[in-house]
Amino acid sequence: MTNDQVPPPSIDTSLPHSARMYDYWLGGSSNFAADRALGQAFEQAIPSIRTMARENRRFLGRAVRHMVEEAGTTQFLDIGTGIPAPGDTHSVTEIVAPDSRVVCVDNDPIVNAHAQAHARRTAAEGTPSRTVYVQADLRRPEELLRAPELTAALDLDRPVGLLLIAVLMLLDDRDDPWASTATLLDALPPGSQVAITHPTQDFDPAAMGEVVKAAEQGHMTLVPRERSQVERFFGDWELVEPGVVPVMGWRPDGDLPDDPNAAYYWAGVARKPS
Ligand SMILES: C[S@@+](CC[C@H](N)C(=O)[O-])C[C@H]1O[C@@H](n2cnc3c(N)ncnc32)[C@H](O)[C@@H]1O
């Protein structure tokens, strides 16, 4: 889908949406005027916002690689997956674990429309994808875990790599994102791992405050959270080194970046103990 093409009827493009705004920052073409306007308002408050989106994708790549290389993970559940694009879970596993199964979940019908197109393309090429897409909501985790496409693709008796990358901030405290996360963690067997990133006000409270104001004006929920609140998402799972740290500082490829705090996100990976 290219800019401003006619979207499926269920999508209101007059309202900005996080998946399409993120696509805009990542240089994609699946976004509309309202997404770009709010994306630019965020960028005024935090000029490095595109770097932050890219750094989340890079962290996703490092976390998936860690799960494959250090824990032998071959099944992934990516919730709040976003519009398919380079650097996503499907394309990273294609390189580091080509035999793995991936279930991508998102509640945005546009993500689903792209996903179905992707599945049709790969089937037509004679390589039906090992990645399936499910339209479901993180706020209803029991329902999400029961989705037939998910239960057909993943064996929940074997370790799973769960990815919650830049999605929990889109759930209000009233939705209790900690309870949703706990339900998911409880459903997975020992040896499973979870990777989480979350934006925070801890580095630049004023700039993050501007972003939250812009989001409110765009009718979008966006809740930055402090480090201790982000740590609670991991429950009693064991954080792998280096713990919950600025996203650019989590096991960087090569040297630590000059300013690891330049992306206002906390990130971490934890493992479910036996
Ligand atoms: C900022 S994007 C992050 C995309 C991807 N995880 C990444 O880091 O590149 C957030 C995604 O979460 C999805 N999302 C928001 N609320 C959700 C919910 N309640 N359940 C499932 N997905 C949700 C949005 O549609 C969007 O695609």
PDB file of C-alpha atoms and ligand atoms in Angstrom:
ATOM      1  CA  MET A   1       0.000   0.000   0.000  1.00  0.00           C
ATOM      2  CA  THR A   2       1.428   3.379  -0.873  1.00  0.00           C
ATOM      3  CA  ASN A   3       0.769   6.797   0.609  1.00  0.00           C
ATOM      4  CA  ASP A   4      -2.864   7.812   0.715  1.00  0.00           C
ATOM      5  CA  GLN A   5      -4.122   4.796  -1.222  1.00  0.00           C
ATOM      6  CA  VAL A   6      -7.709   3.909  -0.408  1.00  0.00           C
ATOM      7  CA  PRO A   7      -7.550   1.965   2.860  1.00  0.00           C
ATOM      8  CA  PRO A   8      -9.894  -0.898   3.851  1.00  0.00           C
ATOM      9  CA  PRO A   9     -13.276   0.603   4.941  1.00  0.00           C
ATOM     10  CA  SER A  10     -12.835  -0.260   8.634  1.00  0.00           C
ATOM     11  CA  ILE A  11      -9.870   2.100   8.959  1.00  0.00           C
ATOM     12  CA  ASP A  12     -10.364   5.728   9.913  1.00  0.00           C
ATOM     13  CA  THR A  13      -7.360   7.493   8.420  1.00  0.00           C
ATOM     14  CA  SER A  14      -8.424  10.876   9.790  1.00  0.00           C
ATOM     15  CA  LEU A  15      -7.050   9.721  13.162  1.00  0.00           C
ATOM     16  CA  PRO A  16      -3.329   9.083  13.607  1.00  0.00           C
ATOM     17  CA  HIS A  17      -2.330   5.531  14.479  1.00  0.00           C
ATOM     18  CA  SER A  18       0.832   4.287  16.201  1.00  0.00           C
ATOM     19  CA  ALA A  19       1.600   1.556  13.619  1.00  0.00           C
ATOM     20  CA  ARG A  20       1.436   3.998  10.718  1.00  0.00           C
ATOM     21  CA  MET A  21       3.269   6.779  12.584  1.00  0.00           C
ATOM     22  CA  TYR A  22       6.042   4.316  13.346  1.00  0.00           C
ATOM     23  CA  ASP A  23       6.071   3.296   9.693  1.00  0.00           C
ATOM     24  CA  TYR A  24       6.491   6.988   8.805  1.00  0.00           C
ATOM     25  CA  TRP A  25       9.502   7.369  11.131  1.00  0.00           C
ATOM     26  CA  LEU A  26      11.056   4.202   9.711  1.00  0.00           C
ATOM     27  CA  GLY A  27      10.760   5.605   6.171  1.00  0.00           C
ATOM     28  CA  GLY A  28       7.853   3.363   5.078  1.00  0.00           C
ATOM     29  CA  SER A  29       4.954   4.302   2.805  1.00  0.00           C
ATOM     30  CA  SER A  30       2.019   2.835   4.746  1.00  0.00           C
ATOM     31  CA  ASN A  31       0.986   6.070   6.427  1.00  0.00           C
ATOM     32  CA  PHE A  32      -1.543   8.849   5.944  1.00  0.00           C
ATOM     33  CA  ALA A  33      -1.616  12.624   6.487  1.00  0.00           C
ATOM     34  CA  ALA A  34      -2.836  12.393  10.111  1.00  0.00           C
ATOM     35  CA  ASP A  35      -0.076   9.895  10.957  1.00  0.00           C
ATOM     36  CA  ARG A  36       2.580  12.120   9.422  1.00  0.00           C
ATOM     37  CA  ALA A  37       1.236  15.258  11.180  1.00  0.00           C
ATOM     38  CA  LEU A  38       1.398  13.658  14.640  1.00  0.00           C
ATOM     39  CA  GLY A  39       4.717  12.012  13.758  1.00  0.00           C
ATOM     40  CA  GLN A  40       6.120  15.482  13.001  1.00  0.00           C
ATOM     41  CA  ALA A  41       4.693  16.924  16.238  1.00  0.00           C
ATOM     42  CA  PHE A  42       6.518  14.188  18.200  1.00  0.00           C
ATOM     43  CA  GLU A  43       9.659  14.924  16.220  1.00  0.00           C
ATOM     44  CA  GLN A  44       9.505  18.607  17.187  1.00  0.00           C
ATOM     45  CA  ALA A  45       9.569  17.643  20.860  1.00  0.00           C
ATOM     46  CA  ILE A  46      12.174  14.893  20.419  1.00  0.00           C
ATOM     47  CA  PRO A  47      14.264  15.452  17.265  1.00  0.00           C
ATOM     48  CA  SER A  48      15.875  12.001  17.631  1.00  0.00           C
ATOM     49  CA  ILE A  49      12.510  10.189  17.456  1.00  0.00           C
ATOM     50  CA  ARG A  50      13.355   8.418  14.169  1.00  0.00           C
ATOM     51  CA  THR A  51      16.573   7.161  15.724  1.00  0.00           C
ATOM     52  CA  MET A  52      14.499   5.806  18.602  1.00  0.00           C
ATOM     53  CA  ALA A  53      12.256   3.833  16.231  1.00  0.00           C
ATOM     54  CA  ARG A  54      15.304   2.453  14.428  1.00  0.00           C
ATOM     55  CA  GLU A  55      17.030   1.621  17.738  1.00  0.00           C
ATOM     56  CA  ASN A  56      13.982  -0.367  18.846  1.00  0.00           C
ATOM     57  CA  ARG A  57      14.185  -2.428  15.671  1.00  0.00           C
ATOM     58  CA  ARG A  58      17.925  -2.934  16.189  1.00  0.00           C
ATOM     59  CA  PHE A  59      17.338  -4.055  19.779  1.00  0.00           C
ATOM     60  CA  LEU A  60      14.696  -6.482  18.496  1.00  0.00           C
ATOM     61  CA  GLY A  61      17.355  -7.965  16.200  1.00  0.00           C
ATOM     62  CA  ARG A  62      19.882  -8.340  19.036  1.00  0.00           C
ATOM     63  CA  ALA A  63      17.291  -9.804  21.412  1.00  0.00           C
ATOM     64  CA  VAL A  64      16.089 -12.380  18.868  1.00  0.00           C
ATOM     65  CA  ARG A  65      19.690 -13.323  18.076  1.00  0.00           C
ATOM     66  CA  HIS A  66      20.375 -13.738  21.801  1.00  0.00           C
ATOM     67  CA  MET A  67      17.291 -15.978  22.183  1.00  0.00           C
ATOM     68  CA  VAL A  68      18.394 -18.152  19.260  1.00  0.00           C
ATOM     69  CA  GLU A  69      22.115 -18.339  20.034  1.00  0.00           C
ATOM     70  CA  GLU A  70      22.028 -18.603  23.818  1.00  0.00           C
ATOM     71  CA  ALA A  71      18.755 -20.424  24.413  1.00  0.00           C
ATOM     72  CA  GLY A  72      18.092 -22.233  21.111  1.00  0.00           C
ATOM     73  CA  THR A  73      14.651 -20.605  20.786  1.00  0.00           C
ATOM     74  CA  THR A  74      12.767 -21.659  17.635  1.00  0.00           C
ATOM     75  CA  GLN A  75       9.324 -20.167  18.298  1.00  0.00           C
ATOM     76  CA  PHE A  76       8.513 -16.475  18.611  1.00  0.00           C
ATOM     77  CA  LEU A  77       5.437 -14.516  19.617  1.00  0.00           C
ATOM     78  CA  ASP A  78       5.704 -10.843  18.632  1.00  0.00           C
ATOM     79  CA  ILE A  79       2.862  -8.727  20.049  1.00  0.00           C
ATOM     80  CA  GLY A  80       2.345  -5.204  18.679  1.00  0.00           C
ATOM     81  CA  THR A  81       4.375  -6.293  15.693  1.00  0.00           C
ATOM     82  CA  GLY A  82       3.707  -3.298  13.443  1.00  0.00           C
ATOM     83  CA  ILE A  83       3.592  -3.104   9.653  1.00  0.00           C
ATOM     84  CA  PRO A  84       5.914  -5.717   8.069  1.00  0.00           C
ATOM     85  CA  ALA A  85       9.247  -4.033   7.246  1.00  0.00           C
ATOM     86  CA  PRO A  86      12.971  -4.780   7.126  1.00  0.00           C
ATOM     87  CA  GLY A  87      14.419  -5.533  10.564  1.00  0.00           C
ATOM     88  CA  ASP A  88      11.173  -7.022  11.887  1.00  0.00           C
ATOM     89  CA  THR A  89      10.899 -10.395  13.601  1.00  0.00           C
ATOM     90  CA  HIS A  90      10.075 -12.242  10.377  1.00  0.00           C
ATOM     91  CA  SER A  91      13.116 -10.892   8.526  1.00  0.00           C
ATOM     92  CA  VAL A  92      15.531 -11.236  11.484  1.00  0.00           C
ATOM     93  CA  THR A  93      14.564 -14.889  12.066  1.00  0.00           C
ATOM     94  CA  GLU A  94      14.845 -15.534   8.325  1.00  0.00           C
ATOM     95  CA  ILE A  95      18.595 -14.978   8.824  1.00  0.00           C
ATOM     96  CA  VAL A  96      19.296 -16.298  12.330  1.00  0.00           C
ATOM     97  CA  ALA A  97      16.687 -19.090  12.651  1.00  0.00           C
ATOM     98  CA  PRO A  98      15.156 -19.874   9.252  1.00  0.00           C
ATOM     99  CA  ASP A  99      13.350 -22.962  10.573  1.00  0.00           C
ATOM    100  CA  SER A 100      11.616 -21.116  13.394  1.00  0.00           C
ATOM    101  CA  ARG A 101       7.894 -20.390  13.657  1.00  0.00           C
ATOM    102  CA  VAL A 102       6.811 -16.792  14.195  1.00  0.00           C
ATOM    103  CA  VAL A 103       3.404 -15.514  15.255  1.00  0.00           C
ATOM    104  CA  CYS A 104       2.947 -11.774  14.847  1.00  0.00           C
ATOM    105  CA  VAL A 105       0.029 -10.150  16.660  1.00  0.00           C
ATOM    106  CA  ASP A 106      -1.375  -6.658  16.207  1.00  0.00           C
ATOM    107  CA  ASN A 107      -4.787  -5.101  16.791  1.00  0.00           C
ATOM    108  CA  ASP A 108      -4.537  -2.714  13.830  1.00  0.00           C
ATOM    109  CA  PRO A 109      -6.483  -3.831  10.726  1.00  0.00           C
ATOM    110  CA  ILE A 110      -3.924  -2.109   8.477  1.00  0.00           C
ATOM    111  CA  VAL A 111      -1.175  -4.328   9.868  1.00  0.00           C
ATOM    112  CA  ASN A 112      -3.443  -7.279   9.203  1.00  0.00           C
ATOM    113  CA  ALA A 113      -4.111  -6.157   5.599  1.00  0.00           C
ATOM    114  CA  HIS A 114      -0.347  -5.972   4.936  1.00  0.00           C
ATOM    115  CA  ALA A 115       0.177  -9.308   6.604  1.00  0.00           C
ATOM    116  CA  GLN A 116      -2.432 -11.049   4.461  1.00  0.00           C
ATOM    117  CA  ALA A 117      -0.840  -9.555   1.327  1.00  0.00           C
ATOM    118  CA  HIS A 118       2.548 -10.829   2.510  1.00  0.00           C
ATOM    119  CA  ALA A 119       1.127 -14.323   3.110  1.00  0.00           C
ATOM    120  CA  ARG A 120      -0.516 -14.392  -0.357  1.00  0.00           C
ATOM    121  CA  ARG A 121       2.769 -13.312  -1.975  1.00  0.00           C
ATOM    122  CA  THR A 122       4.876 -15.968  -0.279  1.00  0.00           C
ATOM    123  CA  ALA A 123       2.262 -18.678  -1.004  1.00  0.00           C
ATOM    124  CA  ALA A 124       2.219 -17.661  -4.696  1.00  0.00           C
ATOM    125  CA  GLU A 125       6.012 -17.892  -4.738  1.00  0.00           C
ATOM    126  CA  GLY A 126       5.670 -21.485  -3.481  1.00  0.00           C
ATOM    127  CA  THR A 127       7.236 -20.699  -0.094  1.00  0.00           C
ATOM    128  CA  PRO A 128       4.313 -20.505   2.335  1.00  0.00           C
ATOM    129  CA  SER A 129       5.546 -18.386   5.196  1.00  0.00           C
ATOM    130  CA  ARG A 130       6.610 -19.812   8.554  1.00  0.00           C
ATOM    131  CA  THR A 131       5.251 -16.529   9.936  1.00  0.00           C
ATOM    132  CA  VAL A 132       1.552 -16.113  10.680  1.00  0.00           C
ATOM    133  CA  TYR A 133      -0.253 -12.904  11.570  1.00  0.00           C
ATOM    134  CA  VAL A 134      -3.083 -12.696  14.063  1.00  0.00           C
ATOM    135  CA  GLN A 135      -5.348  -9.743  14.683  1.00  0.00           C
ATOM    136  CA  ALA A 136      -5.809  -9.680  18.475  1.00  0.00           C
ATOM    137  CA  ASP A 137      -5.540  -7.326  21.413  1.00  0.00           C
ATOM    138  CA  LEU A 138      -2.881  -7.313  24.121  1.00  0.00           C
ATOM    139  CA  ARG A 139      -5.545  -6.047  26.531  1.00  0.00           C
ATOM    140  CA  ARG A 140      -7.277  -9.439  26.184  1.00  0.00           C
ATOM    141  CA  PRO A 141      -4.351 -11.831  26.566  1.00  0.00           C
ATOM    142  CA  GLU A 142      -6.401 -14.994  27.260  1.00  0.00           C
ATOM    143  CA  GLU A 143      -8.290 -14.511  24.000  1.00  0.00           C
ATOM    144  CA  LEU A 144      -5.020 -13.729  22.185  1.00  0.00           C
ATOM    145  CA  LEU A 145      -3.434 -16.970  23.447  1.00  0.00           C
ATOM    146  CA  ARG A 146      -6.470 -18.974  22.297  1.00  0.00           C
ATOM    147  CA  ALA A 147      -6.392 -17.649  18.706  1.00  0.00           C
ATOM    148  CA  PRO A 148      -6.514 -20.737  16.448  1.00  0.00           C
ATOM    149  CA  GLU A 149      -3.729 -19.410  14.182  1.00  0.00           C
ATOM    150  CA  LEU A 150      -1.487 -19.053  17.251  1.00  0.00           C
ATOM    151  CA  THR A 151      -2.230 -22.461  18.759  1.00  0.00           C
ATOM    152  CA  ALA A 152      -1.706 -24.102  15.356  1.00  0.00           C
ATOM    153  CA  ALA A 153       1.700 -22.477  14.896  1.00  0.00           C
ATOM    154  CA  LEU A 154       3.216 -22.531  18.397  1.00  0.00           C
ATOM    155  CA  ASP A 155       3.722 -25.394  20.825  1.00  0.00           C
ATOM    156  CA  LEU A 156       3.204 -23.687  24.164  1.00  0.00           C
ATOM    157  CA  ASP A 157       4.813 -26.624  25.970  1.00  0.00           C
ATOM    158  CA  ARG A 158       8.160 -25.657  24.435  1.00  0.00           C
ATOM    159  CA  PRO A 159      10.064 -22.380  25.135  1.00  0.00           C
ATOM    160  CA  VAL A 160       8.841 -19.315  23.292  1.00  0.00           C
ATOM    161  CA  GLY A 161      10.573 -15.984  22.653  1.00  0.00           C
ATOM    162  CA  LEU A 162       8.007 -13.304  23.521  1.00  0.00           C
ATOM    163  CA  LEU A 163       8.550  -9.820  22.081  1.00  0.00           C
ATOM    164  CA  LEU A 164       6.796  -6.748  23.470  1.00  0.00           C
ATOM    165  CA  ILE A 165       8.693  -4.055  21.608  1.00  0.00           C
ATOM    166  CA  ALA A 166       7.377  -0.488  21.842  1.00  0.00           C
ATOM    167  CA  VAL A 167       3.795  -1.549  22.543  1.00  0.00           C
ATOM    168  CA  LEU A 168       3.103  -1.479  26.302  1.00  0.00           C
ATOM    169  CA  MET A 169       3.151   2.339  26.350  1.00  0.00           C
ATOM    170  CA  LEU A 170       0.019   2.266  24.193  1.00  0.00           C
ATOM    171  CA  LEU A 171      -1.906   0.693  27.086  1.00  0.00           C
ATOM    172  CA  ASP A 172      -3.217   3.012  29.749  1.00  0.00           C
ATOM    173  CA  ASP A 173      -2.635   2.170  33.434  1.00  0.00           C
ATOM    174  CA  ARG A 174      -6.407   1.544  33.657  1.00  0.00           C
ATOM    175  CA  ASP A 175      -5.941  -1.310  31.152  1.00  0.00           C
ATOM    176  CA  ASP A 176      -3.430  -2.803  33.617  1.00  0.00           C
ATOM    177  CA  PRO A 177      -0.663  -3.710  31.149  1.00  0.00           C
ATOM    178  CA  TRP A 178       1.147  -5.495  34.032  1.00  0.00           C
ATOM    179  CA  ALA A 179      -1.765  -7.945  34.352  1.00  0.00           C
ATOM    180  CA  SER A 180      -1.799  -8.576  30.575  1.00  0.00           C
ATOM    181  CA  THR A 181       1.939  -9.208  30.587  1.00  0.00           C
ATOM    182  CA  ALA A 182       1.709 -11.486  33.638  1.00  0.00           C
ATOM    183  CA  THR A 183      -0.972 -13.593  31.898  1.00  0.00           C
ATOM    184  CA  LEU A 184       1.326 -14.047  28.898  1.00  0.00           C
ATOM    185  CA  LEU A 185       4.364 -14.874  31.034  1.00  0.00           C
ATOM    186  CA  ASP A 186       2.360 -17.393  33.079  1.00  0.00           C
ATOM    187  CA  ALA A 187       1.223 -19.172  29.912  1.00  0.00           C
ATOM    188  CA  LEU A 188       4.767 -19.849  28.701  1.00  0.00           C
ATOM    189  CA  PRO A 189       6.958 -22.745  29.896  1.00  0.00           C
ATOM    190  CA  PRO A 190      10.337 -22.462  31.698  1.00  0.00           C
ATOM    191  CA  GLY A 191      13.185 -21.574  29.349  1.00  0.00           C
ATOM    192  CA  SER A 192      10.999 -19.027  27.536  1.00  0.00           C
ATOM    193  CA  GLN A 193      12.347 -15.488  27.230  1.00  0.00           C
ATOM    194  CA  VAL A 194      10.726 -12.083  26.980  1.00  0.00           C
ATOM    195  CA  ALA A 195      12.156  -8.898  25.423  1.00  0.00           C
ATOM    196  CA  ILE A 196      10.551  -5.582  26.306  1.00  0.00           C
ATOM    197  CA  THR A 197      11.202  -1.971  25.335  1.00  0.00           C
ATOM    198  CA  HIS A 198       9.313   0.977  26.766  1.00  0.00           C
ATOM    199  CA  PRO A 199       9.632   4.782  26.362  1.00  0.00           C
ATOM    200  CA  THR A 200      10.379   6.740  29.498  1.00  0.00           C
ATOM    201  CA  GLN A 201      10.367  10.231  30.952  1.00  0.00           C
ATOM    202  CA  ASP A 202      13.517   9.343  32.955  1.00  0.00           C
ATOM    203  CA  PHE A 203      15.983  10.896  30.476  1.00  0.00           C
ATOM    204  CA  ASP A 204      14.197  14.103  29.442  1.00  0.00           C
ATOM    205  CA  PRO A 205      10.935  14.672  31.341  1.00  0.00           C
ATOM    206  CA  ALA A 206      10.137  17.961  29.543  1.00  0.00           C
ATOM    207  CA  ALA A 207      10.514  16.557  26.018  1.00  0.00           C
ATOM    208  CA  MET A 208       8.551  13.416  26.892  1.00  0.00           C
ATOM    209  CA  GLY A 209       5.863  15.639  28.447  1.00  0.00           C
ATOM    210  CA  GLU A 210       5.531  17.482  25.113  1.00  0.00           C
ATOM    211  CA  VAL A 211       5.135  14.174  23.303  1.00  0.00           C
ATOM    212  CA  VAL A 212       2.414  13.024  25.696  1.00  0.00           C
ATOM    213  CA  LYS A 213       0.582  16.345  25.155  1.00  0.00           C
ATOM    214  CA  ALA A 214       0.817  15.954  21.363  1.00  0.00           C
ATOM    215  CA  ALA A 215      -0.471  12.382  21.651  1.00  0.00           C
ATOM    216  CA  GLU A 216      -3.457  13.539  23.707  1.00  0.00           C
ATOM    217  CA  GLN A 217      -4.281  16.134  21.074  1.00  0.00           C
ATOM    218  CA  GLY A 218      -4.119  13.357  18.461  1.00  0.00           C
ATOM    219  CA  HIS A 219      -6.426  11.144  20.599  1.00  0.00           C
ATOM    220  CA  MET A 220      -3.660   8.594  21.065  1.00  0.00           C
ATOM    221  CA  THR A 221      -2.828   6.869  24.372  1.00  0.00           C
ATOM    222  CA  LEU A 222       0.866   7.122  25.162  1.00  0.00           C
ATOM    223  CA  VAL A 223       2.153   6.431  28.667  1.00  0.00           C
ATOM    224  CA  PRO A 224       5.897   6.760  29.257  1.00  0.00           C
ATOM    225  CA  ARG A 225       6.967   4.835  32.361  1.00  0.00           C
ATOM    226  CA  GLU A 226       9.779   4.997  34.904  1.00  0.00           C
ATOM    227  CA  ARG A 227      12.422   2.315  35.096  1.00  0.00           C
ATOM    228  CA  SER A 228      10.905   0.600  38.167  1.00  0.00           C
ATOM    229  CA  GLN A 229       7.526   0.394  36.412  1.00  0.00           C
ATOM    230  CA  VAL A 230       9.171  -1.155  33.359  1.00  0.00           C
ATOM    231  CA  GLU A 231      11.079  -3.649  35.527  1.00  0.00           C
ATOM    232  CA  ARG A 232       7.749  -4.832  36.986  1.00  0.00           C
ATOM    233  CA  PHE A 233       6.704  -6.118  33.545  1.00  0.00           C
ATOM    234  CA  PHE A 234       9.327  -8.875  33.836  1.00  0.00           C
ATOM    235  CA  GLY A 235       7.707 -10.277  37.003  1.00  0.00           C
ATOM    236  CA  ASP A 236       9.879 -12.936  38.654  1.00  0.00           C
ATOM    237  CA  TRP A 237      11.677 -13.922  35.452  1.00  0.00           C
ATOM    238  CA  GLU A 238      15.489 -13.634  35.602  1.00  0.00           C
ATOM    239  CA  LEU A 239      16.842 -10.610  33.782  1.00  0.00           C
ATOM    240  CA  VAL A 240      19.788 -11.514  31.579  1.00  0.00           C
ATOM    241  CA  GLU A 241      22.830  -9.215  31.636  1.00  0.00           C
ATOM    242  CA  PRO A 242      22.928  -6.203  31.545  1.00  0.00           C
ATOM    243  CA  GLY A 243      19.382  -5.961  33.002  1.00  0.00           C
ATOM    244  CA  VAL A 244      16.995  -3.116  32.171  1.00  0.00           C
ATOM    245  CA  VAL A 245      19.134  -0.452  30.484  1.00  0.00           C
ATOM    246  CA  PRO A 246      18.799   2.295  27.825  1.00  0.00           C
ATOM    247  CA  VAL A 247      17.838   0.522  24.602  1.00  0.00           C
ATOM    248  CA  MET A 248      21.039   1.450  22.768  1.00  0.00           C
ATOM    249  CA  GLY A 249      23.128   0.063  25.632  1.00  0.00           C
ATOM    250  CA  TRP A 250      21.622  -3.445  25.654  1.00  0.00           C
ATOM    251  CA  ARG A 251      24.453  -5.631  24.337  1.00  0.00           C
ATOM    252  CA  PRO A 252      25.327  -3.238  21.493  1.00  0.00           C
ATOM    253  CA  ASP A 253      26.974  -4.659  18.402  1.00  0.00           C
ATOM    254  CA  GLY A 254      30.550  -3.404  18.623  1.00  0.00           C
ATOM    255  CA  ASP A 255      31.387  -0.523  20.945  1.00  0.00           C
ATOM    256  CA  LEU A 256      28.903   1.145  23.268  1.00  0.00           C
ATOM    257  CA  PRO A 257      27.411   4.129  21.371  1.00  0.00           C
ATOM    258  CA  ASP A 258      28.795   7.571  22.311  1.00  0.00           C
ATOM    259  CA  ASP A 259      25.515   8.535  23.957  1.00  0.00           C
ATOM    260  CA  PRO A 260      23.559   5.401  24.882  1.00  0.00           C
ATOM    261  CA  ASN A 261      20.888   7.604  26.503  1.00  0.00           C
ATOM    262  CA  ALA A 262      19.989   9.278  23.189  1.00  0.00           C
ATOM    263  CA  ALA A 263      16.966   6.997  22.723  1.00  0.00           C
ATOM    264  CA  TYR A 264      14.504   7.496  25.572  1.00  0.00           C
ATOM    265  CA  TYR A 265      13.596   3.824  25.933  1.00  0.00           C
ATOM    266  CA  TRP A 266      14.288   1.209  28.597  1.00  0.00           C
ATOM    267  CA  ALA A 267      14.996  -2.288  27.306  1.00  0.00           C
ATOM    268  CA  GLY A 268      15.608  -5.705  28.778  1.00  0.00           C
ATOM    269  CA  VAL A 269      15.396  -9.458  28.257  1.00  0.00           C
ATOM    270  CA  ALA A 270      14.458 -12.006  30.912  1.00  0.00           C
ATOM    271  CA  ARG A 271      14.268 -15.793  31.103  1.00  0.00           C
ATOM    272  CA  LYS A 272      11.642 -17.902  32.856  1.00  0.00           C
ATOM    273  CA  PRO A 273      13.415 -20.006  35.489  1.00  0.00           C
ATOM    274  CA  SER A 274      12.757 -23.761  35.837  1.00  0.00           C
TER     275      SER A 274
HETATM  276  C1  LIG B   1       5.048   1.613  17.894  1.00  0.00           C
HETATM  277  S1  LIG B   1       4.517   0.229  17.014  1.00  0.00           S
HETATM  278  C2  LIG B   1       5.829  -0.915  17.324  1.00  0.00           C
HETATM  279  C3  LIG B   1       6.071  -1.897  16.197  1.00  0.00           C
HETATM  280  C4  LIG B   1       7.145  -2.965  16.460  1.00  0.00           C
HETATM  281  N1  LIG B   1       6.938  -3.687  17.696  1.00  0.00           N
HETATM  282  C5  LIG B   1       8.526  -2.378  16.426  1.00  0.00           C
HETATM  283  O1  LIG B   1       9.105  -2.123  17.470  1.00  0.00           O
HETATM  284  O2  LIG B   1       9.033  -2.124  15.346  1.00  0.00           O
HETATM  285  C6  LIG B   1       3.251  -0.373  18.114  1.00  0.00           C
HETATM  286  C7  LIG B   1       2.358  -1.451  17.524  1.00  0.00           C
HETATM  287  O3  LIG B   1       1.527  -1.990  18.540  1.00  0.00           O
HETATM  288  C8  LIG B   1       0.204  -2.148  18.033  1.00  0.00           C
HETATM  289  N2  LIG B   1      -0.744  -2.115  19.152  1.00  0.00           N
HETATM  290  C9  LIG B   1      -1.164  -1.036  19.850  1.00  0.00           C
HETATM  291  N3  LIG B   1      -2.025  -1.386  20.809  1.00  0.00           N
HETATM  292  C10 LIG B   1      -2.156  -2.742  20.724  1.00  0.00           C
HETATM  293  C11 LIG B   1      -2.936  -3.698  21.441  1.00  0.00           C
HETATM  294  N4  LIG B   1      -3.736  -3.307  22.435  1.00  0.00           N
HETATM  295  N5  LIG B   1      -2.857  -4.980  21.070  1.00  0.00           N
HETATM  296  C12 LIG B   1      -2.053  -5.370  20.045  1.00  0.00           C
HETATM  297  N6  LIG B   1      -1.280  -4.501  19.321  1.00  0.00           N
HETATM  298  C13 LIG B   1      -1.352  -3.208  19.665  1.00  0.00           C
HETATM  299  C14 LIG B   1       0.038  -1.000  17.067  1.00  0.00           C
HETATM  300  O4  LIG B   1      -0.984  -1.249  16.123  1.00  0.00           O
HETATM  301  C15 LIG B   1       1.428  -0.926  16.442  1.00  0.00           C
HETATM  302  O5  LIG B   1       1.519  -1.727  15.293  1.00  0.00           O
END
